[in-house]
């Protein structure tokens, strides 16, 4: 006979979003069941978390540890590296322009997972089953899940942080709009002879962005290089010297001689947008709720806002966080943010892939305006960090405090 248990809240998924959610919910004084394996330690990617996400992690008690192993992002550059007839100017966004010390921190994913995982494991309010979920079922007053070890868990409310191929999303009856993109991302870390100056550079090419993001120490960076799938695997298979040379050529030597480090990974790119973000006592966060190309550092920042809004809803509807009213509130909070960010990234990515001249003209005109109009540039910088902050910056200081 299989073992069974009941929990008010169960969180499924142990990526950064799921771990942060477990930690945040437990800090409400609410017992929570977490389901998922030990966090991955082989992820070579890094995540640029903007200041609002860092401040949220500060409140969870992990910010100081993250600062010690991350690099600040003080400037973000967009460079048109296409060979098209219509090209855009280089645009530099400096945190100092909006009176910030830095936009955010670039954090190695493996370290982020490890730090969050350690705090979750030490919480007396979190029961962690390091198993996978094999089956879901939903009922009017509960959610039931079965684990790989045959254990059954029932819960009043479930949080799905189980990734882009979410079984929980299917169980909730939430359909998705999915589009496989003609792109893959080559991810690696590399050393360089010139100090990066804590500047992140996003080279826009005909096949997508090639983004360098600073790592601690000044002479190492992480890379996400988007290209055609048929080009990514052969490039990843090159020897270190040849790949280093190809990368330096792609970057036009702006960091001088580069040396790629061991460990390369290739990820196919996909666009996924659910039709809803909560249903049948299940709420979606992280990649269960949104997947899009790695442009302008939006992915996990959006995921942290999922967690923040989730905690707000759980606090307000503590008696029954899986009720229809609670799910409607979560949907209402998350839909505008997710749809707006996903759409913006999709438009930018489409403009890079398209050779349609009017679209290229629009993209060039937009970047030219950002380069030449400081107030507009400041607006987009604030909006990129925190939705709504661009508009609130135009309010008097006293009203700005009320809005925030």
XYZ file of C-alpha atoms in Angstrom:
404
model
C 0.000 0.000 0.000
C 1.460 3.378 -1.014
C 2.143 6.086 1.585
C 0.058 9.253 1.442
C 0.132 12.701 3.026
C -1.755 15.980 2.870
C -0.354 19.489 2.547
C -2.049 22.853 2.269
C 0.442 23.892 -0.419
C 2.613 21.719 -2.642
C 5.247 23.168 -4.978
C 6.494 20.988 -7.817
C 9.819 21.859 -9.430
C 13.262 22.633 -8.032
C 14.658 25.162 -10.450
C 15.276 28.717 -9.183
C 11.583 29.690 -9.381
C 10.380 26.629 -7.459
C 13.077 26.934 -4.797
C 12.422 30.663 -4.343
C 8.689 29.967 -4.071
C 9.225 27.309 -1.392
C 11.457 29.654 0.590
C 9.088 32.623 0.230
C 5.962 30.668 1.193
C 7.703 29.126 4.212
C 8.678 32.618 5.380
C 4.971 33.429 5.596
C 4.886 30.853 8.390
C 3.113 28.412 6.070
C 4.187 24.766 5.923
C 4.873 23.700 2.353
C 5.690 20.465 0.549
C 8.318 20.691 -2.192
C 8.691 17.988 -4.830
C 11.653 17.689 -7.171
C 15.228 16.401 -7.411
C 18.339 18.099 -6.060
C 19.061 21.294 -8.041
C 21.238 20.877 -11.113
C 24.922 21.646 -10.655
C 25.908 21.125 -14.313
C 24.086 24.177 -15.701
C 26.694 26.382 -17.415
C 24.272 29.246 -17.916
C 24.176 32.428 -15.897
C 21.197 34.622 -15.116
C 21.189 38.412 -15.073
C 18.793 39.309 -12.277
C 17.692 42.937 -12.141
C 17.636 44.954 -8.912
C 13.954 44.271 -8.040
C 14.618 40.516 -8.217
C 17.783 40.926 -6.124
C 15.847 42.976 -3.555
C 13.223 40.210 -3.407
C 15.980 37.635 -2.836
C 17.403 39.943 -0.146
C 14.084 39.643 1.673
C 14.399 35.858 1.413
C 17.799 36.099 3.103
C 20.043 34.936 0.235
C 21.049 38.250 -1.340
C 24.364 38.628 0.491
C 25.551 35.172 -0.585
C 24.564 35.873 -4.190
C 26.432 39.179 -4.276
C 29.627 37.391 -3.253
C 29.625 35.136 -6.335
C 28.149 37.483 -8.954
C 29.168 40.432 -11.129
C 27.279 43.760 -11.219
C 25.918 45.014 -14.539
C 26.558 48.753 -14.774
C 26.126 49.215 -18.533
C 24.167 47.291 -21.163
C 24.988 47.836 -24.837
C 23.026 46.876 -27.934
C 25.200 46.656 -31.051
C 23.868 46.101 -34.570
C 26.188 43.401 -35.940
C 24.086 42.632 -39.008
C 25.229 43.214 -42.582
C 21.885 44.605 -43.712
C 21.366 47.796 -45.664
C 19.421 49.404 -42.801
C 21.469 49.317 -39.609
C 20.906 50.733 -36.151
C 23.209 52.825 -33.965
C 24.904 51.317 -30.923
C 22.845 52.129 -27.838
C 24.371 52.127 -24.348
C 22.178 51.990 -21.258
C 24.043 53.157 -18.143
C 22.658 52.535 -14.674
C 24.040 55.885 -13.544
C 21.586 57.626 -15.902
C 18.722 56.537 -13.653
C 20.663 57.072 -10.411
C 21.365 53.378 -9.884
C 24.713 51.829 -9.005
C 23.980 48.838 -11.251
C 21.070 47.288 -13.159
C 21.453 43.870 -11.617
C 23.789 40.962 -10.968
C 24.964 38.191 -13.282
C 24.743 34.988 -11.253
C 25.890 31.469 -12.248
C 22.780 29.270 -12.351
C 24.502 26.403 -10.527
C 25.429 28.729 -7.641
C 21.949 30.279 -7.551
C 20.384 26.805 -7.351
C 22.852 25.694 -4.678
C 22.301 28.722 -2.424
C 18.506 28.604 -2.701
C 18.516 24.818 -2.263
C 20.588 25.000 0.924
C 18.205 27.522 2.517
C 15.158 25.494 1.501
C 16.697 22.301 2.906
C 17.340 24.004 6.247
C 13.801 25.390 6.610
C 11.762 23.507 9.237
C 8.568 24.428 7.376
C 9.559 22.763 4.081
C 9.129 19.027 3.543
C 11.212 18.153 0.479
C 10.524 14.955 -1.476
C 13.417 14.548 -3.913
C 11.326 12.643 -6.428
C 9.643 13.288 -9.764
C 5.872 13.499 -10.207
C 4.466 10.673 -12.312
C 0.790 11.625 -12.281
C -1.563 14.526 -11.501
C -5.291 14.672 -10.898
C -7.489 17.618 -9.948
C -10.717 17.766 -7.950
C -12.997 20.630 -6.834
C -11.441 20.777 -3.353
C -7.948 19.306 -3.821
C -5.087 18.334 -6.102
C -3.561 14.854 -6.029
C -0.093 13.917 -7.221
C 1.709 10.596 -7.354
C 5.491 10.454 -7.052
C 7.931 8.057 -8.673
C 8.278 6.208 -5.359
C 4.477 5.636 -5.394
C 3.866 8.125 -2.576
C 0.614 10.095 -2.932
C 0.295 13.733 -1.893
C -2.943 15.704 -1.732
C -2.965 19.481 -1.426
C -5.422 22.352 -1.271
C -3.254 24.305 -3.712
C -0.417 23.389 -6.068
C 2.293 25.595 -7.540
C 3.646 24.358 -10.857
C 7.311 25.226 -11.329
C 7.912 22.075 -13.367
C 9.242 23.712 -16.503
C 8.282 24.226 -20.110
C 6.867 20.695 -20.505
C 4.736 21.069 -17.383
C 2.575 18.070 -16.466
C 0.789 20.272 -13.934
C -0.223 22.709 -16.658
C -1.786 19.839 -18.584
C -3.609 18.636 -15.463
C -4.988 22.151 -14.959
C -6.458 22.012 -18.463
C -4.452 25.051 -19.564
C -3.646 25.080 -23.261
C -0.562 26.784 -24.653
C 0.528 28.609 -27.741
C 3.809 26.966 -28.743
C 6.223 27.897 -31.490
C 9.537 26.148 -32.146
C 11.969 28.815 -33.307
C 14.578 28.342 -36.063
C 17.258 29.081 -33.481
C 19.473 27.376 -30.919
C 21.611 28.950 -28.200
C 25.234 27.986 -27.614
C 26.077 28.645 -23.954
C 29.590 28.812 -22.509
C 31.980 30.843 -20.366
C 35.173 32.404 -21.664
C 38.194 34.408 -20.581
C 39.421 37.603 -22.261
C 42.477 39.855 -22.042
C 40.570 43.146 -21.711
C 38.618 44.015 -18.578
C 34.886 43.896 -19.309
C 34.258 46.976 -17.170
C 31.006 45.326 -15.967
C 29.491 46.057 -19.381
C 27.142 43.526 -20.993
C 27.078 43.647 -24.799
C 24.252 42.219 -26.889
C 25.320 41.882 -30.525
C 22.261 41.722 -32.756
C 22.881 39.420 -35.720
C 20.629 38.142 -38.499
C 20.022 34.936 -36.520
C 19.510 36.480 -33.088
C 21.579 37.989 -30.291
C 25.100 37.060 -29.274
C 25.201 38.235 -25.669
C 28.253 38.603 -23.431
C 27.592 39.142 -19.737
C 30.334 39.933 -17.165
C 31.476 37.412 -14.584
C 33.358 38.292 -11.365
C 37.022 39.229 -11.610
C 36.847 41.393 -14.715
C 38.438 38.998 -17.196
C 35.745 36.336 -17.605
C 32.278 36.496 -19.151
C 29.359 34.220 -19.909
C 28.010 33.905 -23.440
C 24.656 33.098 -25.012
C 25.159 32.889 -28.783
C 21.946 32.390 -30.768
C 22.235 30.915 -34.263
C 20.667 28.424 -36.665
C 20.289 24.930 -35.149
C 22.347 23.398 -37.949
C 25.218 25.734 -37.046
C 25.123 25.404 -33.254
C 26.137 21.752 -32.803
C 29.103 21.880 -35.248
C 30.300 25.095 -33.604
C 30.040 23.541 -30.146
C 32.073 20.556 -31.392
C 35.063 22.688 -32.449
C 38.316 22.468 -30.509
C 38.947 25.225 -27.949
C 41.392 27.185 -30.085
C 39.164 27.258 -33.176
C 36.019 28.141 -31.228
C 37.889 30.882 -29.368
C 38.978 32.365 -32.668
C 35.430 32.210 -34.085
C 34.050 33.914 -30.987
C 36.646 36.677 -31.107
C 35.775 37.281 -34.769
C 32.056 37.424 -33.930
C 32.761 39.947 -31.180
C 35.043 41.983 -33.434
C 37.745 41.666 -30.738
C 36.104 44.209 -28.422
C 37.397 42.151 -25.463
C 40.683 41.284 -27.168
C 41.883 37.698 -27.381
C 39.383 35.243 -25.896
C 39.747 31.709 -24.557
C 36.683 29.498 -24.194
C 36.417 27.416 -21.031
C 35.444 23.727 -20.798
C 31.756 22.907 -20.789
C 29.512 23.935 -23.678
C 25.784 23.446 -23.938
C 23.322 23.912 -26.799
C 19.633 24.672 -26.179
C 16.859 24.783 -28.815
C 14.766 27.959 -28.550
C 11.005 27.870 -28.160
C 8.193 30.332 -27.525
C 5.508 29.096 -25.106
C 2.619 31.156 -23.743
C -0.244 29.582 -21.755
C -3.806 30.794 -22.218
C -4.137 31.134 -18.427
C -1.770 31.132 -15.466
C -3.953 29.412 -12.883
C -6.830 26.933 -12.964
C -8.165 23.912 -11.060
C -6.226 24.775 -7.873
C -2.922 25.005 -9.766
C -0.867 28.179 -10.382
C 1.942 28.362 -12.936
C 5.293 30.043 -12.314
C 8.655 30.131 -14.084
C 8.970 28.279 -17.376
C 5.629 26.554 -16.793
C 4.154 30.046 -17.307
C 6.406 31.554 -19.996
C 9.232 30.577 -22.338
C 10.854 32.896 -24.865
C 14.279 33.648 -26.409
C 17.114 34.961 -24.175
C 16.821 38.645 -25.091
C 17.127 41.626 -22.705
C 17.452 39.426 -19.590
C 13.733 38.903 -18.973
C 13.238 35.166 -18.259
C 13.980 34.547 -14.578
C 13.257 38.177 -13.681
C 9.724 37.451 -14.848
C 9.823 34.220 -12.834
C 10.752 36.091 -9.660
C 7.796 38.417 -10.203
C 5.640 35.271 -10.546
C 6.847 34.219 -7.102
C 6.338 37.664 -5.583
C 2.740 37.862 -6.855
C 2.142 34.260 -5.773
C 3.166 35.120 -2.211
C 0.906 38.184 -2.238
C -2.073 36.055 -3.316
C -1.343 33.326 -0.757
C -1.141 35.989 1.974
C -4.474 37.495 0.969
C -6.286 34.170 0.509
C -4.595 32.235 3.316
C -7.788 30.342 4.212
C -7.922 28.732 0.763
C -5.152 29.749 -1.676
C -6.559 27.359 -4.273
C -10.019 28.954 -4.344
C -11.475 30.394 -7.540
C -11.085 33.902 -6.117
C -7.389 33.334 -5.387
C -6.714 31.838 -8.824
C -8.543 34.721 -10.513
C -6.455 37.212 -8.535
C -3.222 35.468 -9.568
C -4.306 35.402 -13.215
C -5.153 39.100 -13.090
C -1.781 39.969 -11.542
C 0.376 37.923 -13.901
C -1.337 38.171 -17.289
C -0.452 41.817 -18.174
C 3.201 41.422 -17.174
C 3.764 38.054 -18.871
C 1.923 38.930 -22.080
C 3.670 42.312 -22.384
C 7.180 40.932 -21.772
C 6.699 37.872 -23.961
C 5.295 39.974 -26.790
C 8.116 42.520 -26.576
C 10.806 39.833 -26.724
C 8.994 38.107 -29.594
C 8.830 41.376 -31.560
C 12.542 42.093 -31.049
C 13.482 38.551 -32.047
C 11.237 38.650 -35.121
C 12.754 41.967 -36.187
C 16.216 40.377 -36.097
C 15.167 37.358 -38.145
C 13.118 39.270 -40.715
C 14.651 40.817 -43.827
C 11.411 42.769 -44.441
C 12.667 46.301 -45.098
C 9.860 48.258 -43.344
C 10.405 46.185 -40.202
C 14.141 46.905 -40.341
C 13.387 50.610 -40.735
C 11.101 50.541 -37.686
C 13.731 48.752 -35.602
C 16.452 51.184 -36.671
C 14.218 54.191 -35.974
C 13.348 52.873 -32.521
C 16.978 52.320 -31.515
C 17.958 55.704 -32.982
C 15.357 57.383 -30.764
C 16.620 55.494 -27.716
C 20.171 56.573 -28.505
C 19.298 60.239 -29.004
C 16.544 60.910 -26.425
C 17.842 60.513 -22.832
C 14.368 60.730 -21.249
C 13.068 57.912 -23.482
C 16.167 55.835 -22.778
C 15.693 56.337 -19.027
C 12.040 55.300 -19.341
C 12.961 52.006 -21.025
C 15.732 51.330 -18.514
C 13.321 51.714 -15.607
C 10.646 49.627 -17.319
C 13.201 46.930 -18.108
C 14.055 46.660 -14.427
C 10.546 46.885 -12.988
C 7.173 47.153 -14.801
C 5.482 50.491 -14.166
C 8.576 52.202 -12.790
C 9.150 54.018 -16.081
C 5.796 55.774 -15.761
C 6.098 56.443 -12.033
C 9.415 58.236 -12.628
C 7.463 61.085 -14.232
C 5.418 61.616 -11.054
C 6.389 64.006 -8.248
C 8.528 62.313 -5.593
C 5.724 62.288 -3.015
C 3.290 60.567 -5.409
C 6.029 58.201 -6.587
C 6.278 56.781 -3.065
C 2.527 56.169 -3.005
C 2.567 54.361 -6.381
C 5.522 52.169 -5.423
